[in-house]
Short mmCIF file of N, CA and C in Angstrom, two decimals:
data_model
loop_
_atom_site.label_atom_id
_atom_site.label_comp_id
_atom_site.label_asym_id
_atom_site.label_seq_id
_atom_site.Cartn_x
_atom_site.Cartn_y
_atom_site.Cartn_z
N MET A 1 -224.98 -44.36 -16.17
CA MET A 1 -224.41 -45.46 -15.94
C MET A 1 -223.85 -46.64 -16.89
N LYS A 2 -225.16 -46.60 -17.77
CA LYS A 2 -225.20 -47.71 -18.62
C LYS A 2 -224.28 -47.25 -19.60
N SER A 3 -223.85 -45.75 -19.99
CA SER A 3 -222.42 -45.53 -20.56
C SER A 3 -221.16 -45.94 -20.13
N MET A 4 -221.20 -45.68 -18.89
CA MET A 4 -220.05 -45.49 -18.18
C MET A 4 -219.58 -47.13 -18.14
N LEU A 5 -220.37 -47.82 -17.74
CA LEU A 5 -220.37 -49.58 -17.84
C LEU A 5 -219.78 -49.83 -19.28
N LEU A 6 -220.73 -49.62 -20.41
CA LEU A 6 -220.15 -49.83 -21.79
C LEU A 6 -218.36 -49.31 -21.63
N LEU A 7 -218.25 -48.66 -21.81
CA LEU A 7 -217.14 -47.44 -21.42
C LEU A 7 -215.88 -48.38 -20.78
N LEU A 8 -216.05 -48.72 -19.81
CA LEU A 8 -215.40 -49.74 -18.80
C LEU A 8 -215.13 -50.82 -19.44
N ILE A 9 -216.01 -51.32 -19.95
CA ILE A 9 -215.67 -52.88 -20.87
C ILE A 9 -214.97 -52.82 -22.10
N PHE A 10 -215.25 -51.68 -22.98
CA PHE A 10 -214.87 -51.64 -23.78
C PHE A 10 -213.31 -51.32 -23.72
N LEU A 11 -212.95 -50.39 -22.65
CA LEU A 11 -211.29 -50.24 -22.24
C LEU A 11 -210.73 -51.31 -21.94
N CYS A 12 -211.64 -52.47 -21.08
CA CYS A 12 -210.86 -53.61 -20.89
C CYS A 12 -210.64 -54.35 -21.92
N ILE A 13 -211.61 -54.58 -22.81
CA ILE A 13 -211.37 -55.34 -23.88
C ILE A 13 -210.25 -54.51 -25.03
N LEU A 14 -209.91 -53.71 -25.11
CA LEU A 14 -209.05 -52.85 -25.61
C LEU A 14 -207.74 -53.16 -24.96
N ALA A 15 -207.71 -52.85 -23.68
CA ALA A 15 -206.65 -53.11 -23.10
C ALA A 15 -205.93 -54.56 -23.35
N GLY A 16 -206.85 -55.76 -23.23
CA GLY A 16 -206.34 -56.85 -23.30
C GLY A 16 -206.17 -57.68 -24.51
N SER A 17 -206.12 -56.81 -25.53
CA SER A 17 -206.45 -57.17 -26.85
C SER A 17 -205.13 -57.09 -27.62
N PRO A 18 -204.63 -58.13 -28.37
CA PRO A 18 -203.44 -58.11 -28.81
C PRO A 18 -202.86 -56.75 -29.77
N VAL A 19 -204.10 -55.59 -30.42
CA VAL A 19 -203.63 -54.99 -31.24
C VAL A 19 -203.72 -53.73 -30.15
N SER A 20 -203.98 -53.87 -29.21
CA SER A 20 -203.75 -52.86 -27.99
C SER A 20 -202.47 -51.79 -28.64
N PRO A 21 -202.68 -50.35 -28.14
CA PRO A 21 -201.20 -49.58 -28.08
C PRO A 21 -200.32 -49.90 -27.09
N ALA A 22 -200.80 -50.81 -26.21
CA ALA A 22 -199.60 -50.98 -25.67
C ALA A 22 -198.73 -52.45 -25.84
N ALA A 23 -199.47 -53.18 -26.71
CA ALA A 23 -198.81 -54.21 -27.50
C ALA A 23 -197.26 -53.94 -27.60
N LEU A 24 -196.41 -54.55 -27.55
CA LEU A 24 -194.93 -54.66 -28.15
C LEU A 24 -195.00 -55.33 -29.12
N THR A 25 -194.76 -54.71 -30.61
CA THR A 25 -194.18 -55.12 -31.92
C THR A 25 -193.40 -56.13 -32.02
N VAL A 26 -193.30 -57.06 -32.83
CA VAL A 26 -191.97 -57.91 -32.80
C VAL A 26 -190.60 -56.99 -33.45
N GLU A 27 -190.76 -55.98 -34.19
CA GLU A 27 -189.76 -55.21 -34.71
C GLU A 27 -189.12 -54.49 -33.16
N ALA A 28 -190.09 -53.75 -32.35
CA ALA A 28 -189.77 -53.08 -31.34
C ALA A 28 -188.90 -54.21 -29.74
N LEU A 29 -189.48 -55.05 -30.19
CA LEU A 29 -188.87 -56.76 -29.10
C LEU A 29 -187.41 -56.67 -29.51
N GLU A 30 -187.49 -56.56 -30.53
CA GLU A 30 -185.99 -56.96 -31.58
C GLU A 30 -185.00 -55.59 -31.30
N LYS A 31 -185.79 -54.50 -31.24
CA LYS A 31 -184.94 -53.23 -30.99
C LYS A 31 -184.56 -53.42 -29.64
N ILE A 32 -185.71 -53.33 -28.68
CA ILE A 32 -185.05 -53.78 -27.43
C ILE A 32 -184.03 -54.55 -27.07
N ASP A 33 -184.19 -56.07 -28.12
CA ASP A 33 -182.94 -57.01 -27.72
C ASP A 33 -181.76 -56.36 -28.07
N THR A 34 -181.68 -55.50 -29.09
CA THR A 34 -180.44 -55.17 -29.70
C THR A 34 -179.73 -54.18 -28.66
N LYS A 35 -180.62 -53.32 -28.44
CA LYS A 35 -180.02 -52.24 -27.14
C LYS A 35 -179.78 -53.16 -25.97
N ILE A 36 -180.08 -54.08 -25.79
CA ILE A 36 -179.90 -54.79 -24.40
C ILE A 36 -178.66 -55.30 -24.52
N LYS A 37 -178.39 -56.03 -25.79
CA LYS A 37 -176.87 -56.71 -26.63
C LYS A 37 -176.14 -55.54 -26.31
N GLU A 38 -176.27 -54.32 -27.01
CA GLU A 38 -175.24 -53.53 -26.86
C GLU A 38 -174.49 -53.26 -25.68
N SER A 39 -175.70 -52.75 -24.91
CA SER A 39 -175.35 -52.62 -23.41
C SER A 39 -174.39 -53.62 -23.06
N GLU A 40 -174.81 -54.92 -22.88
CA GLU A 40 -174.27 -55.66 -22.27
C GLU A 40 -172.18 -55.72 -23.25
N THR A 41 -172.50 -55.37 -24.14
CA THR A 41 -171.21 -55.40 -24.54
C THR A 41 -170.52 -54.29 -23.93
N ARG A 42 -170.83 -53.26 -24.19
CA ARG A 42 -169.98 -52.03 -22.98
C ARG A 42 -170.04 -52.17 -22.20
N ILE A 43 -170.83 -52.64 -21.60
CA ILE A 43 -170.34 -52.92 -19.81
C ILE A 43 -169.53 -53.77 -19.78
N LYS A 44 -169.52 -55.06 -20.91
CA LYS A 44 -168.02 -56.23 -20.66
C LYS A 44 -166.64 -55.37 -21.20
N GLU A 45 -166.96 -54.60 -22.11
CA GLU A 45 -165.66 -53.73 -22.47
C GLU A 45 -165.35 -53.01 -21.14
N ASN A 46 -166.25 -52.21 -20.53
CA ASN A 46 -165.90 -51.09 -19.43
C ASN A 46 -165.05 -52.07 -18.52
N THR A 47 -165.82 -53.11 -18.44
CA THR A 47 -165.21 -53.97 -17.20
C THR A 47 -163.92 -54.74 -17.07
N ASN A 48 -163.82 -54.98 -18.27
CA ASN A 48 -162.31 -55.76 -19.00
C ASN A 48 -161.36 -54.61 -19.08
N THR A 49 -161.75 -53.43 -19.54
CA THR A 49 -160.75 -52.16 -19.19
C THR A 49 -160.12 -51.67 -18.10
N GLN A 50 -161.27 -51.53 -17.16
CA GLN A 50 -161.40 -51.79 -15.43
C GLN A 50 -160.01 -52.47 -14.67
N ILE A 51 -160.34 -54.02 -15.68
CA ILE A 51 -159.20 -55.07 -14.91
C ILE A 51 -158.13 -55.22 -15.60
N GLU A 52 -158.04 -54.57 -16.59
CA GLU A 52 -156.60 -54.51 -17.14
C GLU A 52 -156.02 -52.65 -16.60
N ASN A 53 -156.77 -51.98 -16.11
CA ASN A 53 -155.86 -50.97 -15.44
C ASN A 53 -155.64 -51.28 -14.05
N ILE A 54 -156.53 -52.19 -13.46
CA ILE A 54 -156.18 -52.57 -12.42
C ILE A 54 -154.67 -53.58 -12.04
N LYS A 55 -154.91 -54.33 -13.30
CA LYS A 55 -153.85 -55.34 -13.15
C LYS A 55 -152.31 -54.57 -13.43
N THR A 56 -152.40 -53.75 -14.24
CA THR A 56 -151.67 -52.57 -14.52
C THR A 56 -151.11 -51.95 -13.82
N LEU A 57 -151.75 -51.49 -12.34
CA LEU A 57 -151.44 -50.97 -11.26
C LEU A 57 -150.73 -51.89 -10.20
N ILE A 58 -151.54 -52.87 -10.17
CA ILE A 58 -150.86 -53.93 -9.51
C ILE A 58 -149.62 -54.14 -9.68
N THR A 59 -149.45 -54.61 -11.32
CA THR A 59 -147.88 -54.93 -11.88
C THR A 59 -146.86 -53.35 -11.25
N TRP A 60 -147.51 -52.59 -11.19
CA TRP A 60 -146.35 -51.20 -10.72
C TRP A 60 -146.20 -51.32 -9.55
N LEU A 61 -147.53 -51.60 -8.81
CA LEU A 61 -147.36 -51.84 -7.13
C LEU A 61 -146.13 -52.76 -6.73
N ILE A 62 -146.30 -53.64 -7.28
CA ILE A 62 -145.09 -54.94 -6.94
C ILE A 62 -144.02 -54.51 -7.53
N ALA A 63 -143.87 -53.94 -8.97
CA ALA A 63 -142.70 -53.66 -9.24
C ALA A 63 -141.94 -52.38 -8.11
N LEU A 64 -142.47 -51.39 -7.66
CA LEU A 64 -142.15 -50.64 -6.58
C LEU A 64 -141.69 -51.11 -5.39
N PHE A 65 -142.66 -51.96 -5.16
CA PHE A 65 -142.28 -52.57 -3.52
C PHE A 65 -140.73 -53.43 -3.92
N VAL A 66 -140.55 -54.49 -5.20
CA VAL A 66 -139.52 -55.06 -4.98
C VAL A 66 -138.29 -53.96 -5.13
N ALA A 67 -138.58 -52.98 -6.08
CA ALA A 67 -137.32 -51.80 -5.96
C ALA A 67 -136.60 -51.30 -4.91
N MET A 68 -138.43 -50.96 -4.02
CA MET A 68 -137.58 -50.63 -2.59
C MET A 68 -136.97 -51.72 -1.73
N ILE A 69 -137.58 -52.89 -1.80
CA ILE A 69 -136.77 -54.13 -1.04
C ILE A 69 -135.33 -54.14 -1.55
N ALA A 70 -134.85 -54.09 -3.09
CA ALA A 70 -133.68 -53.85 -3.46
C ALA A 70 -132.88 -52.37 -2.67
N LEU A 71 -133.56 -51.38 -2.97
CA LEU A 71 -132.82 -50.38 -2.67
C LEU A 71 -132.41 -50.59 -1.08
N ILE A 72 -133.35 -51.12 -0.41
CA ILE A 72 -132.71 -51.32 1.25
C ILE A 72 -132.30 -52.47 1.43
N GLY A 73 -132.44 -53.26 0.68
CA GLY A 73 -131.87 -54.72 1.16
C GLY A 73 -130.39 -54.89 0.75
N ILE A 74 -130.39 -54.52 -0.51
CA ILE A 74 -128.81 -54.34 -1.00
C ILE A 74 -127.69 -53.82 -0.18
N PRO A 75 -127.96 -52.41 0.42
CA PRO A 75 -127.05 -51.64 1.32
C PRO A 75 -126.89 -52.65 2.49
N LEU A 76 -127.78 -53.13 3.35
CA LEU A 76 -127.76 -53.97 4.61
C LEU A 76 -127.35 -55.10 4.05
N VAL A 77 -127.14 -55.89 3.23
CA VAL A 77 -126.40 -56.86 2.90
C VAL A 77 -124.82 -56.81 2.72
N ALA A 78 -124.75 -55.41 2.10
CA ALA A 78 -123.40 -55.02 2.11
C ALA A 78 -122.89 -54.82 3.50
N LEU A 79 -123.63 -53.91 4.22
CA LEU A 79 -123.33 -53.66 5.56
C LEU A 79 -123.09 -54.73 6.57
N THR A 80 -123.57 -55.75 6.13
CA THR A 80 -123.49 -56.86 7.16
C THR A 80 -122.52 -57.81 6.63
N VAL A 81 -122.26 -57.71 5.48
CA VAL A 81 -120.98 -58.32 5.15
C VAL A 81 -119.56 -57.80 5.37
N MET A 82 -119.47 -56.14 5.47
CA MET A 82 -118.68 -55.84 5.68
C MET A 82 -118.45 -55.43 7.48
N ILE A 83 -119.46 -55.88 8.04
CA ILE A 83 -119.29 -55.68 9.54
C ILE A 83 -118.76 -57.55 10.09
N GLY A 84 -119.14 -58.40 9.16
CA GLY A 84 -118.85 -59.66 9.45
C GLY A 84 -117.31 -59.77 9.04
N TRP A 85 -116.37 -59.17 8.16
CA TRP A 85 -115.35 -59.16 7.63
C TRP A 85 -114.44 -58.70 8.55
N ARG A 86 -115.34 -57.38 9.05
CA ARG A 86 -114.14 -56.59 10.21
C ARG A 86 -114.15 -56.97 11.47
N SER A 87 -115.13 -57.81 11.71
CA SER A 87 -115.04 -58.75 12.86
C SER A 87 -114.25 -59.96 12.95
N THR A 88 -113.78 -60.35 11.69
CA THR A 88 -113.03 -61.51 11.56
C THR A 88 -111.93 -60.59 12.14
N ARG A 89 -111.45 -59.63 11.06
CA ARG A 89 -110.01 -58.76 11.00
C ARG A 89 -109.73 -58.66 12.71
N ASP A 90 -110.96 -58.17 13.25
CA ASP A 90 -110.63 -57.49 14.65
C ASP A 90 -110.26 -58.74 15.33
N HIS A 91 -110.66 -59.74 15.18
CA HIS A 91 -110.61 -61.09 15.78
C HIS A 91 -108.92 -61.67 15.88
N GLU A 92 -108.53 -61.51 14.21
CA GLU A 92 -107.10 -61.96 14.33
C GLU A 92 -106.46 -60.81 14.46
N GLN A 93 -106.54 -59.75 14.42
CA GLN A 93 -105.50 -58.76 15.55
C GLN A 93 -105.77 -58.79 16.91
N GLU A 94 -106.46 -59.26 17.59
CA GLU A 94 -106.81 -59.47 18.93
C GLU A 94 -105.92 -60.76 19.25
N LYS A 95 -106.16 -61.75 18.52
CA LYS A 95 -104.81 -62.59 18.68
C LYS A 95 -103.53 -62.58 18.48
N ILE A 96 -103.23 -61.58 17.73
CA ILE A 96 -101.93 -60.89 17.02
C ILE A 96 -101.59 -60.22 18.79
N ASN A 97 -102.42 -59.20 19.16
CA ASN A 97 -102.18 -58.75 20.38
C ASN A 97 -102.07 -59.27 21.53
N GLN A 98 -102.77 -60.25 21.65
CA GLN A 98 -102.51 -61.21 23.10
C GLN A 98 -101.04 -61.98 22.79
N GLU A 99 -100.46 -62.30 21.54
CA GLU A 99 -99.50 -62.99 21.41
C GLU A 99 -97.95 -62.12 21.71
N LEU A 100 -98.80 -60.55 21.11
CA LEU A 100 -97.31 -59.66 21.63
C LEU A 100 -97.41 -59.32 23.01
N ARG A 101 -98.41 -59.09 23.90
CA ARG A 101 -98.41 -59.30 25.15
C ARG A 101 -97.96 -60.33 26.08
N GLY A 102 -98.04 -61.31 25.36
CA GLY A 102 -97.47 -62.68 26.00
C GLY A 102 -95.72 -62.38 25.65
N GLU A 103 -95.53 -61.86 25.03
CA GLU A 103 -93.81 -61.57 24.53
C GLU A 103 -93.38 -60.39 25.19
N ILE A 104 -94.26 -59.39 25.72
CA ILE A 104 -93.73 -58.38 26.19
C ILE A 104 -93.70 -58.97 27.83
N GLU A 105 -94.55 -59.89 28.36
CA GLU A 105 -94.43 -59.89 29.72
C GLU A 105 -93.39 -61.04 29.63
N THR A 106 -93.04 -61.75 29.25
CA THR A 106 -91.65 -62.57 28.61
C THR A 106 -90.47 -62.01 28.78
N LEU A 107 -90.77 -60.94 27.88
CA LEU A 107 -89.13 -59.74 28.11
C LEU A 107 -89.29 -59.17 29.19
N LYS A 108 -90.41 -58.74 29.66
CA LYS A 108 -90.02 -58.16 31.15
C LYS A 108 -89.74 -59.06 32.15
N GLN A 109 -89.92 -60.24 32.08
CA GLN A 109 -89.49 -61.08 33.04
C GLN A 109 -87.90 -61.27 33.12
N GLN A 110 -87.54 -61.71 31.65
CA GLN A 110 -86.40 -61.53 31.40
C GLN A 110 -85.42 -60.38 31.88
N GLN A 111 -85.93 -59.31 31.78
CA GLN A 111 -85.24 -58.14 32.08
C GLN A 111 -85.38 -57.92 33.71
N THR A 112 -86.51 -58.63 34.45
CA THR A 112 -86.34 -58.22 35.79
C THR A 112 -85.34 -59.35 36.34
N VAL A 113 -85.28 -60.42 35.71
CA VAL A 113 -84.25 -61.73 36.25
C VAL A 113 -82.85 -61.12 36.01
N ARG A 114 -82.58 -60.69 35.04
CA ARG A 114 -81.57 -60.41 34.57
C ARG A 114 -81.24 -58.62 34.45
N PRO A 115 -80.73 -58.21 35.68
CA PRO A 115 -80.76 -56.92 35.76
C PRO A 115 -79.36 -56.04 35.01
#
């Protein structure tokens, strides 16, 4: 029992002493610090690369969207202009038709008056 108590006291003293096997040396702390800094650098580089890839993807998507709008919009604008032009032309043609109908009616009335 006494030897067990002495062994426990010795182990407690050994665990708490600065020369215990579990204590970290300055070199070990520096190595750990270096590895942590390297890991942080790699993480930053990977994050920057991923951000650049996402920016490139978004740029391509925007360009594709603009191209689709152009491919759909330009024909629609051309179609609208053509319909407007045709409507104006049809309106002018309708005026001419009305005038001709009026002249035809006038001629018919003159024909019926002078048989």
